[in-house]
Coordinates of C-alpha atoms in Angstrom, one line a residue:
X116 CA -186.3 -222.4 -35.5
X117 CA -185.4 -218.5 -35.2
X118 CA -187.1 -215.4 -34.3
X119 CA -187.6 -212.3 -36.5
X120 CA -188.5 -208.9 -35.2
X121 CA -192.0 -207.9 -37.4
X122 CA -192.6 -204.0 -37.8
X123 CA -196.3 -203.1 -37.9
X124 CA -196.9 -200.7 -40.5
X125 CA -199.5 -198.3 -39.2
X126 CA -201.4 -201.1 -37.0
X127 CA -199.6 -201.7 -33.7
X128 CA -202.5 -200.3 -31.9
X129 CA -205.3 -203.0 -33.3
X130 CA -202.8 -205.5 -31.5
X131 CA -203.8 -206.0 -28.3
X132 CA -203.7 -208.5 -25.5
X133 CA -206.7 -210.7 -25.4
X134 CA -207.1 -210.7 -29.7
X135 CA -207.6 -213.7 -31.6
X136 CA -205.8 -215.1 -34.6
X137 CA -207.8 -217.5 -37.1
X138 CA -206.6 -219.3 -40.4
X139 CA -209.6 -220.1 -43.2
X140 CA -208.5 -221.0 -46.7
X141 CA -204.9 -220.4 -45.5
X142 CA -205.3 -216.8 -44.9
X143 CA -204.6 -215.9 -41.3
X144 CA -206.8 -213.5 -39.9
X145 CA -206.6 -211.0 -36.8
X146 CA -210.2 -211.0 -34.8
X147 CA -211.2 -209.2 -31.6
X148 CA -209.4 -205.8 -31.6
X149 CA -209.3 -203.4 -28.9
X150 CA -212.1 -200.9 -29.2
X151 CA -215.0 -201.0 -31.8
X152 CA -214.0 -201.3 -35.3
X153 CA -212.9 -197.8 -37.3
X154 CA -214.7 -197.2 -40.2
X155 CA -212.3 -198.4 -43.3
X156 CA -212.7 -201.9 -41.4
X157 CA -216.8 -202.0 -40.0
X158 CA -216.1 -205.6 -39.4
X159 CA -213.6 -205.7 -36.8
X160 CA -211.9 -208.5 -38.6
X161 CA -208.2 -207.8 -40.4
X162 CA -206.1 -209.9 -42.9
X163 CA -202.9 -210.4 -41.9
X164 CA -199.8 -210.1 -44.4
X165 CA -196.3 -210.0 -43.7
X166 CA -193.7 -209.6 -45.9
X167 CA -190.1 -208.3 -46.2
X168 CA -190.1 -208.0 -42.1
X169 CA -193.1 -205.7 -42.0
X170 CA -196.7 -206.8 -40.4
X171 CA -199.8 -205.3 -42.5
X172 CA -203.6 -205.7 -41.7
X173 CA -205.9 -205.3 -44.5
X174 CA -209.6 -204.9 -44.1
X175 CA -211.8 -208.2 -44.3
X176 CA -215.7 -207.8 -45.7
X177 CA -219.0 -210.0 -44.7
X178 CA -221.6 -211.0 -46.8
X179 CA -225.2 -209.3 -47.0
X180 CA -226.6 -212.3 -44.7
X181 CA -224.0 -212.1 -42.2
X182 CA -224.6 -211.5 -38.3
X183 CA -223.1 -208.9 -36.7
X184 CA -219.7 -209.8 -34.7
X185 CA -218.4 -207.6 -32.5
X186 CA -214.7 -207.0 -31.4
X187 CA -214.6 -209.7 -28.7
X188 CA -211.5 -210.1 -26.4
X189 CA -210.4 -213.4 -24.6
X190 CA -213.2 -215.6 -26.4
X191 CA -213.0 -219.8 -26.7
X192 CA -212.4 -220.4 -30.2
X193 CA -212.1 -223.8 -32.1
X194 CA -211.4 -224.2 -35.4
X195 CA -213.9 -227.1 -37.4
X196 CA -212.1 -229.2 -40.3
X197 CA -214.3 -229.7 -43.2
X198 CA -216.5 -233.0 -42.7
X199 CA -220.3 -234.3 -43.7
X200 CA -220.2 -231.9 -46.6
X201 CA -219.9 -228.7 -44.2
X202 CA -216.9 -225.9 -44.9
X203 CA -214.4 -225.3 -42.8
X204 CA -215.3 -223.0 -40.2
X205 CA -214.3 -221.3 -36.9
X206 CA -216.4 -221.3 -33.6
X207 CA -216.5 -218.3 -31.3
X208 CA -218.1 -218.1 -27.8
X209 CA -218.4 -215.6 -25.6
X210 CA -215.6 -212.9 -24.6
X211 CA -215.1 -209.4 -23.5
X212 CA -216.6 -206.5 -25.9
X213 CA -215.6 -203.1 -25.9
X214 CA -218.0 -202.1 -23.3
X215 CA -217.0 -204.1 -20.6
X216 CA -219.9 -206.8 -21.2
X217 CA -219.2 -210.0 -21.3
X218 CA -221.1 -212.2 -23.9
X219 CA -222.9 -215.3 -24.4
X220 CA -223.9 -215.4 -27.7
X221 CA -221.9 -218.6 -30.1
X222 CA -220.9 -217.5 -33.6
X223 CA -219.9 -219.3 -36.8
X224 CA -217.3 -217.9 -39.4
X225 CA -217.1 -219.5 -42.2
X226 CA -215.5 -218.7 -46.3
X227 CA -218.5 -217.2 -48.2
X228 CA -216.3 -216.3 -51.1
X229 CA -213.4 -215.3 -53.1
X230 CA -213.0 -212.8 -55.9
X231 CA -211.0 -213.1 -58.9
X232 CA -208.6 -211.3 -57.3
X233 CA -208.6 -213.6 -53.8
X234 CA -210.3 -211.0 -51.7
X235 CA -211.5 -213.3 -48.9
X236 CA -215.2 -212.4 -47.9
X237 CA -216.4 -214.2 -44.6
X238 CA -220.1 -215.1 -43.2
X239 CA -220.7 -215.0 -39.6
X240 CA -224.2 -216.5 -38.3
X241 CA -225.0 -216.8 -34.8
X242 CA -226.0 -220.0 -33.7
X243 CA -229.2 -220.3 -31.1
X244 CA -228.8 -222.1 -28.0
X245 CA -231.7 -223.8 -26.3
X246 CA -231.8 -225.6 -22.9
X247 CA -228.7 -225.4 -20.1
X248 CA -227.1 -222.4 -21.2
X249 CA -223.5 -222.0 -20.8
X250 CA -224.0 -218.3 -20.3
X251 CA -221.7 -215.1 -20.4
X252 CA -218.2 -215.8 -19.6
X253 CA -214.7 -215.1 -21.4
X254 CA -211.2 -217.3 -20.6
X255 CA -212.5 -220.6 -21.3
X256 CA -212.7 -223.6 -24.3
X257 CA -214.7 -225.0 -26.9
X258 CA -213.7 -228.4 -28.2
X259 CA -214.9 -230.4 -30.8
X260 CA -215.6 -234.5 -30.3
X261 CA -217.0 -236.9 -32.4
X262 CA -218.1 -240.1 -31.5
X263 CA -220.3 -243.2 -32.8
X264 CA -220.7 -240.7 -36.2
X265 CA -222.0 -237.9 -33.9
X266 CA -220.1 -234.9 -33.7
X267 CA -220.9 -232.2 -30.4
X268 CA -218.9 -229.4 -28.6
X269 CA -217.3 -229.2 -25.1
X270 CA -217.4 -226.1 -23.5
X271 CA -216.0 -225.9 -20.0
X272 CA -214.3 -223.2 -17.5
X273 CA -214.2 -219.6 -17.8
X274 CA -214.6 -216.5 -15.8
X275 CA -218.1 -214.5 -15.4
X276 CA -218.9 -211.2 -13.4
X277 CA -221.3 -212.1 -10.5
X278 CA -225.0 -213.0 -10.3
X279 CA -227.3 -210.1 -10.7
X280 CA -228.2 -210.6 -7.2
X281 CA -225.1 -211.0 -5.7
X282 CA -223.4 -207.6 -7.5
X283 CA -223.1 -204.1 -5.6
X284 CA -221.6 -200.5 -6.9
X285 CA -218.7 -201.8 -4.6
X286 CA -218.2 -205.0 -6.6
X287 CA -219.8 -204.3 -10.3
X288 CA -216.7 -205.5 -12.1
X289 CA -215.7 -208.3 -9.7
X290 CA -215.1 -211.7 -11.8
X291 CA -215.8 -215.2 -10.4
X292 CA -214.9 -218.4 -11.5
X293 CA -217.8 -219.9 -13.5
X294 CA -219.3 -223.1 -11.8
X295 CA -217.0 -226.3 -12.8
X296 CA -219.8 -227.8 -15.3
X297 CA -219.0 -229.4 -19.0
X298 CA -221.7 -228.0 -21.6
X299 CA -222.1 -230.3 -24.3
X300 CA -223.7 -228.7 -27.2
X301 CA -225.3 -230.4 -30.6
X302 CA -224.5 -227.7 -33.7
X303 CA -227.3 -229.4 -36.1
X304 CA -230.2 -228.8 -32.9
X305 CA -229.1 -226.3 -30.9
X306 CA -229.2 -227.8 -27.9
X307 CA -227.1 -228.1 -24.9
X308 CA -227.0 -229.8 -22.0
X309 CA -224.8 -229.7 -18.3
X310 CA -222.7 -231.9 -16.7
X311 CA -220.7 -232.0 -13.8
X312 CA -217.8 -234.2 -12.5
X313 CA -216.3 -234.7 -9.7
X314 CA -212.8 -234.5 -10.9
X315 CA -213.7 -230.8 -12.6
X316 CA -212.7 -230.0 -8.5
X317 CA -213.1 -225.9 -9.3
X318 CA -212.9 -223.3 -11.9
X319 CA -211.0 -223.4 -14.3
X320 CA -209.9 -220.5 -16.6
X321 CA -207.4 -219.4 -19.5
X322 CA -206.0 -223.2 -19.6
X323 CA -205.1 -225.2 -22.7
X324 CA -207.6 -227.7 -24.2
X325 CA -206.9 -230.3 -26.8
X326 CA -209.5 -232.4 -28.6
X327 CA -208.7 -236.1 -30.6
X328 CA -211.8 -237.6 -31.5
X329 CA -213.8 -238.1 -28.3
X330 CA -211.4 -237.5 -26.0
X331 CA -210.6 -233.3 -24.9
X332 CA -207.5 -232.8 -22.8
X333 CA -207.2 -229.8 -20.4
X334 CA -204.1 -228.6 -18.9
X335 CA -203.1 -226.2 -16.6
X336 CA -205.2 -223.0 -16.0
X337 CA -205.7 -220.9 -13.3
X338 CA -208.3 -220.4 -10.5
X339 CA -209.5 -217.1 -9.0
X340 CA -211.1 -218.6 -5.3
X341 CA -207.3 -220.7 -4.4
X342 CA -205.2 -217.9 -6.5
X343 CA -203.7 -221.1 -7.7
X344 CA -202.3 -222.3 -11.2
X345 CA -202.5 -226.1 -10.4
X346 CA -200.0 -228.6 -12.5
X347 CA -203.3 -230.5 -13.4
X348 CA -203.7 -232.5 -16.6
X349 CA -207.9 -234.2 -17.4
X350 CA -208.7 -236.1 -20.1
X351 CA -212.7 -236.2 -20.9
X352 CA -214.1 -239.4 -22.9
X353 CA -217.3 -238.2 -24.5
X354 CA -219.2 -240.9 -25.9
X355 CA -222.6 -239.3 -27.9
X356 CA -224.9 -242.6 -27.2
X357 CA -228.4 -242.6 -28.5
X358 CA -230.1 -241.7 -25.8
X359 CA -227.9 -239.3 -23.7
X360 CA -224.2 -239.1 -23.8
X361 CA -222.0 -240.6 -20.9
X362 CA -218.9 -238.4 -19.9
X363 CA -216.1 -239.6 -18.0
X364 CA -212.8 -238.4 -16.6
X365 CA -209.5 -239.5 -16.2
X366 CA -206.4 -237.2 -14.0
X367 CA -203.5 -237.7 -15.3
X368 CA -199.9 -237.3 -14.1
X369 CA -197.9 -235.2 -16.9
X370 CA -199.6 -231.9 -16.2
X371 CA -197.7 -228.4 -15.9
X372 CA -198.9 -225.2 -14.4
X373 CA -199.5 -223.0 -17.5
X374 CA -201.9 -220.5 -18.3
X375 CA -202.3 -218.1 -21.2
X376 CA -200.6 -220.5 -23.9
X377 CA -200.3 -220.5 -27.4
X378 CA -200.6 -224.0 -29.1
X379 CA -199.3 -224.4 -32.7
X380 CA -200.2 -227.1 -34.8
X381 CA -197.4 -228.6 -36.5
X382 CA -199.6 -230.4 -39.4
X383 CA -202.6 -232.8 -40.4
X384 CA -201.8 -235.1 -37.6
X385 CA -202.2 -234.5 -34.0
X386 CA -198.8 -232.8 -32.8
X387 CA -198.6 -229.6 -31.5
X388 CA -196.2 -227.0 -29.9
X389 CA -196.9 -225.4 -26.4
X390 CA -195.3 -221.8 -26.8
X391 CA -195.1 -219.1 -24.0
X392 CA -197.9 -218.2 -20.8
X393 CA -197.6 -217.7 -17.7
X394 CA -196.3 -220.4 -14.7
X395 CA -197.2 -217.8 -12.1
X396 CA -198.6 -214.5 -11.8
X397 CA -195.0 -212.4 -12.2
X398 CA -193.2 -215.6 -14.2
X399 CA -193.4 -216.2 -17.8
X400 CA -193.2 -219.7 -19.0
X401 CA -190.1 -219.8 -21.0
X402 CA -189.7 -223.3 -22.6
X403 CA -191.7 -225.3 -25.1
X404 CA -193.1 -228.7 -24.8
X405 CA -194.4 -231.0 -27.7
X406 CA -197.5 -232.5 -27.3
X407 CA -198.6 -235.7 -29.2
X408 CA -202.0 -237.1 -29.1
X409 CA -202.5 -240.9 -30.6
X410 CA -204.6 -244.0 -29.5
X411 CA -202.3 -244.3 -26.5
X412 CA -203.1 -241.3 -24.8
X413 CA -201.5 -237.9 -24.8
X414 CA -197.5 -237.4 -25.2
X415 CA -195.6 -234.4 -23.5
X416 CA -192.2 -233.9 -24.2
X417 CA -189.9 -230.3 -23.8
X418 CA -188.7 -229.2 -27.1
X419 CA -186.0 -226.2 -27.6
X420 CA -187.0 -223.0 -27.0
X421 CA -186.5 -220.0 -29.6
X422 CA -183.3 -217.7 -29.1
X423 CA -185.2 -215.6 -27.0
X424 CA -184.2 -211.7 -27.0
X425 CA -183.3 -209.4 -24.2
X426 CA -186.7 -207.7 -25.0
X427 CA -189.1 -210.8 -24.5
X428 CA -186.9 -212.3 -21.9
X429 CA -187.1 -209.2 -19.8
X430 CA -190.6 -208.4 -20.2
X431 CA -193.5 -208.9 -17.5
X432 CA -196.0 -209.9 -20.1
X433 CA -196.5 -211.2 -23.4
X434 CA -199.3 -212.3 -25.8
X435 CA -199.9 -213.5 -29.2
X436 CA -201.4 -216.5 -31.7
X437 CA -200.6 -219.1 -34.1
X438 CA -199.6 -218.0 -37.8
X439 CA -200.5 -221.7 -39.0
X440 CA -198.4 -224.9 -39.0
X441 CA -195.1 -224.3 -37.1
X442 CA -195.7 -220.3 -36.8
X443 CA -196.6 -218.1 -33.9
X444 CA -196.7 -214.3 -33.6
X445 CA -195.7 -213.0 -30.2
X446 CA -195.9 -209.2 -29.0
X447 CA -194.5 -207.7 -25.5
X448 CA -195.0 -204.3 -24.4
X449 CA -192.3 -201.7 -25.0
X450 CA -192.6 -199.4 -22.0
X451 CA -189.4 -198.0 -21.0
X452 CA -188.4 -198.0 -24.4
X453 CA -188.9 -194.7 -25.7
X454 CA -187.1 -195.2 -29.2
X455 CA -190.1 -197.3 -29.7
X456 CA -193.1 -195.1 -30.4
X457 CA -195.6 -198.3 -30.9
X458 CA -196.9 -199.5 -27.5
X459 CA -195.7 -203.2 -28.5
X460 CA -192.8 -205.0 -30.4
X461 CA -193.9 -208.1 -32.8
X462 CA -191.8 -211.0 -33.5
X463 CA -192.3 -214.2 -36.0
X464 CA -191.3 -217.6 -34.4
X465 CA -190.8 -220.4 -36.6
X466 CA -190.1 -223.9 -36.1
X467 CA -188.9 -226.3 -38.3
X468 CA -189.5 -229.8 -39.5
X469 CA -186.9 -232.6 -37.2
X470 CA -184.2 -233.0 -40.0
X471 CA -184.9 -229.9 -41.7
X472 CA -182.1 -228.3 -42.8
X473 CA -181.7 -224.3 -41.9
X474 CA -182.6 -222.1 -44.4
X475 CA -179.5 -219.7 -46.2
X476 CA -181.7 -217.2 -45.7
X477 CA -183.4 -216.2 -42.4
X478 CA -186.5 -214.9 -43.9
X479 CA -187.2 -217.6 -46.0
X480 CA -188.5 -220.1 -44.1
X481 CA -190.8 -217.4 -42.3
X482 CA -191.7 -216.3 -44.9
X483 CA -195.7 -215.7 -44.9
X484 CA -195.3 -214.6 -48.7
X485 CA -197.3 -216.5 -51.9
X486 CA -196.5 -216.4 -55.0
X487 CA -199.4 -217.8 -56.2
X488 CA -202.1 -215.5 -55.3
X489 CA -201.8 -212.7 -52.2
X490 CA -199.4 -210.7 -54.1
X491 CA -201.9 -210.6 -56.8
X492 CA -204.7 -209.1 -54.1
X493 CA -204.3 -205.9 -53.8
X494 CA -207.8 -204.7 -55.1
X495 CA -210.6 -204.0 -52.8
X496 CA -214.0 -203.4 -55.0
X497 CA -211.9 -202.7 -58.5
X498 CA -213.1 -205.0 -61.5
X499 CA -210.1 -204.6 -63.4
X500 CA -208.7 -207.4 -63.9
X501 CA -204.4 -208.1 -64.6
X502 CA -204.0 -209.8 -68.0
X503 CA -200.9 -210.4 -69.1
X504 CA -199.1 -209.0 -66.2
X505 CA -195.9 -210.2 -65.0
X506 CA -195.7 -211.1 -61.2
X507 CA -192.9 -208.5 -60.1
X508 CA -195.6 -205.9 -61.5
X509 CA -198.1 -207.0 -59.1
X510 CA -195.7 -207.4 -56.3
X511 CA -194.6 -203.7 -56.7
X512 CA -198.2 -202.6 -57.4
X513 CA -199.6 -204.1 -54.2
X514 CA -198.1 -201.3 -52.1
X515 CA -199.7 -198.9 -54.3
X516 CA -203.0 -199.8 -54.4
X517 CA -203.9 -198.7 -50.6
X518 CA -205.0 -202.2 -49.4
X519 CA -204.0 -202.0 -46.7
X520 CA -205.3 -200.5 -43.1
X521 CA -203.4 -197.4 -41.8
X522 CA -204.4 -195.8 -38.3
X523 CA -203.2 -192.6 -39.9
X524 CA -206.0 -192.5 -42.1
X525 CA -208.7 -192.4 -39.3
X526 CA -209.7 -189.6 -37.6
X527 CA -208.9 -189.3 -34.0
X528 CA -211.8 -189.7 -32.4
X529 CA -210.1 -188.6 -29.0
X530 CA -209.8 -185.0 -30.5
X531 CA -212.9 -184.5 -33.2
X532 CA -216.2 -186.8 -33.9
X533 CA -218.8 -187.8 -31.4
X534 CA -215.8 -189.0 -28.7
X535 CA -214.3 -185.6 -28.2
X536 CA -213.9 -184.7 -24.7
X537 CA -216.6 -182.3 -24.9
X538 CA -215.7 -179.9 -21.6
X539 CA -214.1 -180.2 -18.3
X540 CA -216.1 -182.8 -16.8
X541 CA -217.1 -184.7 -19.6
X542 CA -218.7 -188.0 -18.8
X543 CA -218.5 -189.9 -22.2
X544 CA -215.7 -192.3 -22.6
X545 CA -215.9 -194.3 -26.0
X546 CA -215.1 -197.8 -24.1
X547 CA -217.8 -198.0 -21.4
X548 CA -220.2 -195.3 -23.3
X549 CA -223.9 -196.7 -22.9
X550 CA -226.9 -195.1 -25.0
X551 CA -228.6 -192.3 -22.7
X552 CA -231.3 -191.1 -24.6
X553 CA -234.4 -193.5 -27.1
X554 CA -232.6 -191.9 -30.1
X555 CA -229.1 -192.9 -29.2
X556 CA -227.9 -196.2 -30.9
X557 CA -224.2 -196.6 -31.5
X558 CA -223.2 -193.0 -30.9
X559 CA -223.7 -190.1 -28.6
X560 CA -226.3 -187.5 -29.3
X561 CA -224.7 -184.3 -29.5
X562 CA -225.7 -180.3 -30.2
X563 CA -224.0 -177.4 -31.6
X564 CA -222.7 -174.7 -29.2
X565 CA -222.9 -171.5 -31.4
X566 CA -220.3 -169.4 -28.8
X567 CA -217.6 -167.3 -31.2
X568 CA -217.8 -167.7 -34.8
X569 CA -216.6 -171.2 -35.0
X570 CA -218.1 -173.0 -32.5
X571 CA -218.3 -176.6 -31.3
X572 CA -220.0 -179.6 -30.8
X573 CA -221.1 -181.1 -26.8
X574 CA -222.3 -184.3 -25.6
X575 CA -226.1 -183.6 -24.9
X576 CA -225.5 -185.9 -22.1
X577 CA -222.4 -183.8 -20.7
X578 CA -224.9 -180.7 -20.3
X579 CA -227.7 -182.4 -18.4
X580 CA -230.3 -181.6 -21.2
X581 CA -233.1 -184.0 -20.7
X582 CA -235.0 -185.4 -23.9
X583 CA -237.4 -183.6 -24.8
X584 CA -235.8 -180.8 -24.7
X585 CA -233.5 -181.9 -26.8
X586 CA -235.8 -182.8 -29.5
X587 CA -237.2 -179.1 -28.8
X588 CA -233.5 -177.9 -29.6
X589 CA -233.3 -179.7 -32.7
X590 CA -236.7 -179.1 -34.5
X591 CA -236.4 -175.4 -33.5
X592 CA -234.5 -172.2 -34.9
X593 CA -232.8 -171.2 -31.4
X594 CA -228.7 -170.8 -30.9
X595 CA -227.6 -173.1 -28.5
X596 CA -225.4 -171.9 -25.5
X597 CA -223.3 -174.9 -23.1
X598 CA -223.1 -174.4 -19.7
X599 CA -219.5 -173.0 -20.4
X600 CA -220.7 -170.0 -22.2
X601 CA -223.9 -169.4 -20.3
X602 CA -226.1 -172.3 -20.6
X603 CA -229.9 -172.5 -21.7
X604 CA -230.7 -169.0 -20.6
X605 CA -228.6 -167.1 -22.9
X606 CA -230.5 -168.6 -25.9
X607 CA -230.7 -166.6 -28.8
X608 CA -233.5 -166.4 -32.3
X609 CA -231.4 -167.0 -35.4
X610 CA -232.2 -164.1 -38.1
X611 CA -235.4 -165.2 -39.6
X612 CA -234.5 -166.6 -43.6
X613 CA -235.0 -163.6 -46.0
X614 CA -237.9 -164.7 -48.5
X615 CA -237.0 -164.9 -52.2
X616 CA -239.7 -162.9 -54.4
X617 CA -241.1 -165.2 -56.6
X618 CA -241.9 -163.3 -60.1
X619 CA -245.5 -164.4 -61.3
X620 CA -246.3 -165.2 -64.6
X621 CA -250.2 -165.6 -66.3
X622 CA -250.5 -168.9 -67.3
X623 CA -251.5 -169.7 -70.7
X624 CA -255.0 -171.7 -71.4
X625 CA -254.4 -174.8 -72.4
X626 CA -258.0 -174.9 -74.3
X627 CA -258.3 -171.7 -75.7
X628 CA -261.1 -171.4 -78.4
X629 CA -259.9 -168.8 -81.3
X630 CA -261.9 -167.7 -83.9
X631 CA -261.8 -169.1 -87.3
X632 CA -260.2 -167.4 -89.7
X633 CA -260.5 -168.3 -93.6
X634 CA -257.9 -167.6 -96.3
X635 CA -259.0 -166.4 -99.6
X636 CA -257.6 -165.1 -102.9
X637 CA -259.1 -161.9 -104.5
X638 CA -260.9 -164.2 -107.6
X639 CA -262.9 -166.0 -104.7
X640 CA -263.8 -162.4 -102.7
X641 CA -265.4 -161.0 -105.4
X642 CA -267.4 -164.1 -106.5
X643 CA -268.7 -164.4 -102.6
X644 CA -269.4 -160.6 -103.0
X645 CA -271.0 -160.6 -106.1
X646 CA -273.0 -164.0 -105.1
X647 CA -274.7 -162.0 -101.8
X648 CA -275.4 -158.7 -103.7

């Protein structure tokens, strides 16, 4: 195994605690980053390359009949093999947006396509839910079972804000445990359905769940009413009967307290690796464990830990996802570091194969490089097309080509664009922002403050300006004064626009009736003449 430091070029600030990372057609992918998604990337969802040491995101696109997804944080995600003739897809329920709402909504992502140069093009649809609702809640897990050739999902655990009748100002953003129920939902209906047991004691939040055909495994997690991360280990048997499904469960005795974990799969079969979380609130969980799941039951063993650094062994937190088979990214916050001008560090942990020798190279059995196609990717919405190229040339040209998301080419929306703090007691802030006004939709409505010869631009909101005047403002020819340069009184008529004189011509008669005229030689004038006399 071994640990290599990563340096995120231009992108440390879309990695945040409570982000996702997915894998379709062997492309991992970076989902749920903080704040809403920037403009060179209006999906929120990011490719994830690394090579030579450095991390690079580069932009993912939807199809025309995809959903929207927003930017969710702490969401249960499963991942959905290929089987009955459907792609291989990713679930998403729930999680944290942007605004400080929590969300109830299911999603599927699936592959929708790949160009001839391998740009990867997803398809999100959101999937309608009828019956017992699991509703809003973030820090729980969907499972997938199958059973007598049916196939359903386990959701369970979780944390929620309170009921609407049970919240105050004082309270607002208080969380609760979510009620210790098992939701089984049917994908191909919609419905869902549920269940309590009494094993399922409390709630149950941010723990680990494995799934092997119909049986889900759930280990450790933590519960807000005790304050307790209980060394508890369930296994639920789901069998999907004709009429209604029977659930039962089991507690077993080779549990750990662990919360916040990543698990890494280590192939086809049902092995996995237990890296990092939390064993208590101020202790990280330092070791590894692998876990096996066969006929028997489940298997936990402890497993070597990577040569952890001074850096991630002296940090308070840490966070991160799996890479893929045997590959986990891990980032921990550099405060009190100020050599360090990205708010986290980023490391690659790999673990090898039992018998597998160590690679002469450290990089090379990290590495998350292909020579068959992502070097060849660098092309956004270019048909050209690289005939007779040599691979070195696209490997040096995919730099070039500006594939990849930089922060430094946004704007900063802290200093200019519709987040600017607009005055001294400005009350929009671009993470709990709410529309005010009927024309407001994703962005603040804002008017021009003519003061000076330059000007600026303040949150309509910010100066108490009710709607309709407003609307007066804008359809109007009046200068515009904020309250910090004399507010609505000092309004002011703009110079009137000067006219152009337009320069009138007749127009010409289309049907204008002339006068014959006839043509004649002298010969034929004096025989007329003489003919009449």
């Amino acid at each position: 195994m071994s640990l290599q430091p990563l340096t995120p070029v231009n992108c440390a600030g879309l990695l945040q605690p409570g982000c996702s990372l997915l894998q379709l057609d062997g492309e991992p992918l970076l989902f749920g980053q903080k704040g809403w998604p920037k403009r060179s990337c209006p999906t929120g969802v990011f490719g994830i390359r690394l090579k030579q040491g450095e991390l690079k995101l580069r932009a993912i696109s939807f199809s025309a009949d995809s959903c929207y997804l927003p930017p969710l944080r702490c969401p249960a995600v499963t991942h959905l093999d290929p089987h009955d003739g459907y792609p291989e897809a990713y679930l998403i329920h729930g999680g944290r947006t942007p605004n400080n709402e929590i969300s109830s909504s299911l999603y599927r992502l699936t592959m929708d396509s790949r160009g001839c140069n391998r740009k990867l093009t997803l398809c999100c649809q959101e999937k309608e839910l009828v019956g017992e609702l699991p509703g809003s809640r973030y820090g729980h897990s969907i499972s997938m079972v199958y059973s007598r050739g049916k196939k359903a999902c386990v959701l369970f655990g979780g944390r929620s804000y309170k009921p609407a009748g049970e919240r105050t100002t004082e309270n607002w953003n208080s969380v609760v445990d979510c009620p210790p129920q098992v939701f089984l939902i049917d994908l191909d209906f919609g419905c869902s359905s549920a269940h309590t047991l009494p094993e399922f004691g409390d709630g149950q939040s941010f723990h680990l769940a494995l799934a092997r055909e119909d049986c889900v495994y759930f280990l450790g997690g933590h519960s807000l009413s005790s304050d307790f991360r209980p060394p508890r280990l369930l296994r639920l048997r789901v069998e999907l009967l004709q009429g209604s499904p029977k659930l039962s469960c089991e507690a077993l005795d080779t549990g750990m307290p662990i919360t916040s974990a990543i698990v890494i799969r280590t192939g086809p079969s049902h092995e996995y690796i237990i890296l990092g979380g939390y064993q208590s609130e101020t202790q990280k969980r330092m070791e590894c464990s692998t876990v096996v799941l066969d006929d028997k039951g489940i298997h936990v063993e402890p497993r070597e830990p990577p040569p952890w650094n001074v850096d991630i062994s002296q940090s308070r937190t840490w966070f991160g996802g799996s890479l893929g088979e045997r590959m986990a990214l891990i980032g921990v916050p550099s405060e009190g570091r100020p050599a360090l001008p990205e708010s986290h560090s980023f490391y690659q942990v790999c673990f090898q194969k039992e018998g597998e020798e160590e690679a002469k190279d450290g990089t090379q059995a990290c590495s998350q490089e292909s020579t068959d196609y992502e070097d060849s990717a660098p092309l956004e919405d270019s048909e050209e097309l690289y005939f007779g190229r040599e691979p070195h040339e696209l490997e040096d040209s995919s730099d070039l080509e500006g594939d990849t998301y930089n922060e430094e080419d946004e704007e900063d929306e802290s200093q200019t664009g519709y987040w600017v703090r607009c005055c001294l007691g400005c009350q929009v802030d671009p993470n709990t922002w709410e529309p005010y006004y009927s024309t407001e939709l994703l962005r603040p409505a804002m008017i021009y403050c003519s003061r000076g010869e330059e000007g600026h631009w303040v949150h309509a909101q910010c100066m108490e300006l009710s709607e309709s005047l407003l609307v007066k403002l804008s359809q109007g020819n009046s200068k515009y004064f904020c309250q910090d340069h004399g507010g609505l009184p000092r309004q002011e008529m703009t110079p009137p626009r000067q006219a152009l004189c337009l320069k009138r011509s007749p127009m010409k008669m289309e049907h204008r009736k002339t006068p014959p005229t006839l043509k004649m030689t002298p010969a034929k004038k004096s025989f007329f003449r003489r003919l009449f006399e």
